[in-house]
PDB file of C-alpha atoms in Angstrom:
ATOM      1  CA  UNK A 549       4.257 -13.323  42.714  1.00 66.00           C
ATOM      2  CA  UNK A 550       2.511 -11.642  39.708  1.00 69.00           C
ATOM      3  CA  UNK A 551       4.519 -10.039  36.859  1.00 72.00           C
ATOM      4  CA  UNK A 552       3.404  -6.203  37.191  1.00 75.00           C
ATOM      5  CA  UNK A 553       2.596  -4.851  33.766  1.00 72.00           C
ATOM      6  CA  UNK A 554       3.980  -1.264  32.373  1.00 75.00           C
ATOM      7  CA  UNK A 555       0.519   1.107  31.276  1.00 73.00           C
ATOM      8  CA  UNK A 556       0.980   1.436  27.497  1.00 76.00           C
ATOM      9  CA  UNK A 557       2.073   5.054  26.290  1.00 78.00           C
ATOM     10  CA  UNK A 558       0.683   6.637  23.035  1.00 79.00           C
ATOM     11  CA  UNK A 559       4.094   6.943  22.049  1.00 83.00           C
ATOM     12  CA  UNK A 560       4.601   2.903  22.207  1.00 84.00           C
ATOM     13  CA  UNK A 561       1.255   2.253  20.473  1.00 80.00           C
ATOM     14  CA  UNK A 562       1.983   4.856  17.333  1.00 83.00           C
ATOM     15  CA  UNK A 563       5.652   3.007  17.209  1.00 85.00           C
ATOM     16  CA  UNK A 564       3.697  -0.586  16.674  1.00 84.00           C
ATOM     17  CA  UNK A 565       3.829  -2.088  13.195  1.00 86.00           C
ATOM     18  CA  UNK A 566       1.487  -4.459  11.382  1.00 86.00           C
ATOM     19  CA  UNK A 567       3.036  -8.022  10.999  1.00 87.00           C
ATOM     20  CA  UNK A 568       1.050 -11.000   8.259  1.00 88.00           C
ATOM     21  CA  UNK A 569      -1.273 -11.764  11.107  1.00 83.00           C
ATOM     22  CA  UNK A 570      -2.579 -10.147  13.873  1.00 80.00           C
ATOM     23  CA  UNK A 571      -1.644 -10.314  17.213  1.00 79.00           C
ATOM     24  CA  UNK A 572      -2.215  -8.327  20.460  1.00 76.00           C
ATOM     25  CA  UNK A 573      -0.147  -5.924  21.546  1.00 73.00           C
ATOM     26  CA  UNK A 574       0.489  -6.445  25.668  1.00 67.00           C
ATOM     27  CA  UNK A 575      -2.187  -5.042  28.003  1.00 73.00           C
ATOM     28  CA  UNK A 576      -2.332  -2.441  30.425  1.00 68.00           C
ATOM     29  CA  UNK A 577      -2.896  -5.490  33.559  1.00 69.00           C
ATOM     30  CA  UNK A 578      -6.662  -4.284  33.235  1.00 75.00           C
ATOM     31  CA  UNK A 579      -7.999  -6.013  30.436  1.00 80.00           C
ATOM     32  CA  UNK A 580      -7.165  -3.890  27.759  1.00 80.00           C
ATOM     33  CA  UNK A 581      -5.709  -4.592  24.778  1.00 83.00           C
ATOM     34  CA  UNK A 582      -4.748  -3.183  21.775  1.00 83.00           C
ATOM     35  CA  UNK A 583      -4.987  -5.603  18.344  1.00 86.00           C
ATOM     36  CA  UNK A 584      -2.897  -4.951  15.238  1.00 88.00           C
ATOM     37  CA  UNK A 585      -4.311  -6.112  12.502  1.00 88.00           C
ATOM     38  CA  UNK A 586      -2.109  -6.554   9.403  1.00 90.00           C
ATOM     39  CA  UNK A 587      -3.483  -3.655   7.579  1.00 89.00           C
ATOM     40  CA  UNK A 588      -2.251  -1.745  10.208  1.00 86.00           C
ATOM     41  CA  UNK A 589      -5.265  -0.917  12.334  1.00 87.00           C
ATOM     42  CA  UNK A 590      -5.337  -0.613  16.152  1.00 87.00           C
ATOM     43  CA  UNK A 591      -8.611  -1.877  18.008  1.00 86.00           C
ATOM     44  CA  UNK A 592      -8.894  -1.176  21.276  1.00 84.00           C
ATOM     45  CA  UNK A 593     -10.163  -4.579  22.947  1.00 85.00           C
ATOM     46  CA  UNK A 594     -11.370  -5.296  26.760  1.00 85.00           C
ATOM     47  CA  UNK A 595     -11.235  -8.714  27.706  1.00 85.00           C
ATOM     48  CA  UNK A 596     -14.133  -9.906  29.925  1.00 84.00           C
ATOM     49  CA  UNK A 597     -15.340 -12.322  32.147  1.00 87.00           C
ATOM     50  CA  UNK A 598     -18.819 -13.401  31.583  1.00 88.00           C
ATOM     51  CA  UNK A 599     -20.502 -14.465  34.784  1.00 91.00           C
ATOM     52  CA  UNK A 600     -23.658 -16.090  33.302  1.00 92.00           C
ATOM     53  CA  UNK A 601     -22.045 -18.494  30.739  1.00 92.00           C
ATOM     54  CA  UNK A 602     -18.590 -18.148  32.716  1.00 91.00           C
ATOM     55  CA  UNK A 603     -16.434 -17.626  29.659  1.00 92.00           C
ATOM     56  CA  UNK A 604     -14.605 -14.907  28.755  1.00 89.00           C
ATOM     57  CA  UNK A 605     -14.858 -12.991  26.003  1.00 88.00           C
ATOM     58  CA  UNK A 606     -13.095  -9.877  24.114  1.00 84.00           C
ATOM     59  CA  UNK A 607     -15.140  -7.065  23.568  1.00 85.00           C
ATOM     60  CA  UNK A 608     -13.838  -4.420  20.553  1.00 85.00           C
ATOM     61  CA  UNK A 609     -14.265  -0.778  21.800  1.00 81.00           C
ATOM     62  CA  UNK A 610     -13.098   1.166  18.611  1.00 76.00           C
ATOM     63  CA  UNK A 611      -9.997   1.657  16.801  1.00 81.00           C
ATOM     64  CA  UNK A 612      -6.927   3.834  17.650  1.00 77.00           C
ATOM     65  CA  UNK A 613      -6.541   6.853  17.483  1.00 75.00           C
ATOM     66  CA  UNK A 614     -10.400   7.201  17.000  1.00 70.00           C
ATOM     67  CA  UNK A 615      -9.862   6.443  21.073  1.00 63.00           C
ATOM     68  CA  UNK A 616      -7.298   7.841  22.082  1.00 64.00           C
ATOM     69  CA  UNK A 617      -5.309   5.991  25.036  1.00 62.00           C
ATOM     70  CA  UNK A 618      -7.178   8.491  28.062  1.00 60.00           C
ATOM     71  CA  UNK A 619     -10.456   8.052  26.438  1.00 61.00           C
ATOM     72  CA  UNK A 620     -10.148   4.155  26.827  1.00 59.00           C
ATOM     73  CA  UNK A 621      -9.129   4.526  30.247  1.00 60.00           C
ATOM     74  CA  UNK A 622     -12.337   6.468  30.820  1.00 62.00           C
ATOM     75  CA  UNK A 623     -14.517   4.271  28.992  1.00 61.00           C
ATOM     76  CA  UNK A 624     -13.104   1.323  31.303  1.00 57.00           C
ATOM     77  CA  UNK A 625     -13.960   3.033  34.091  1.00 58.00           C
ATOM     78  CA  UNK A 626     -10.569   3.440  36.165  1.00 50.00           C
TER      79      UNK A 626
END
């Protein structure tokens, strides 16, 4: 059965800290991520599928709270 993933909150991503290296903050089970790099900025990220080279690939959007958590959402398309 798959694991059902929580939406992030903006509340959650302002409470995220930057660690030595960067690493992705968990997703909202649509592709979307959010990367903190150890500076301390946020990139939004969309992981996708290629169908032509059949690879996938992670696309940066822009950083947080440039776009904001709704603003992603619509940007994605849901």
């Amino acid at each position: 059965m798959p694991k059902i993933t929580k939406p992030l909150t903006n509340t959650e991503i302002e409470k995220l800290k930057a660690k030595n290296t960067a690493y992705d903050s968990r997703t909202d089970g649509g592709g979307l991520y959010l990367l903190v790099k150890p500076n301390g900025v946020k990139t939004w990220q969309f992981n996708y599928y290629k169908p032509i080279t059949k690879k996938r690939t992670y696309i940066s959007l822009n950083n947080y709270p440039d776009l904001s958590l709704v603003q992603e959402i619509q940007t994605r398309g849901i």
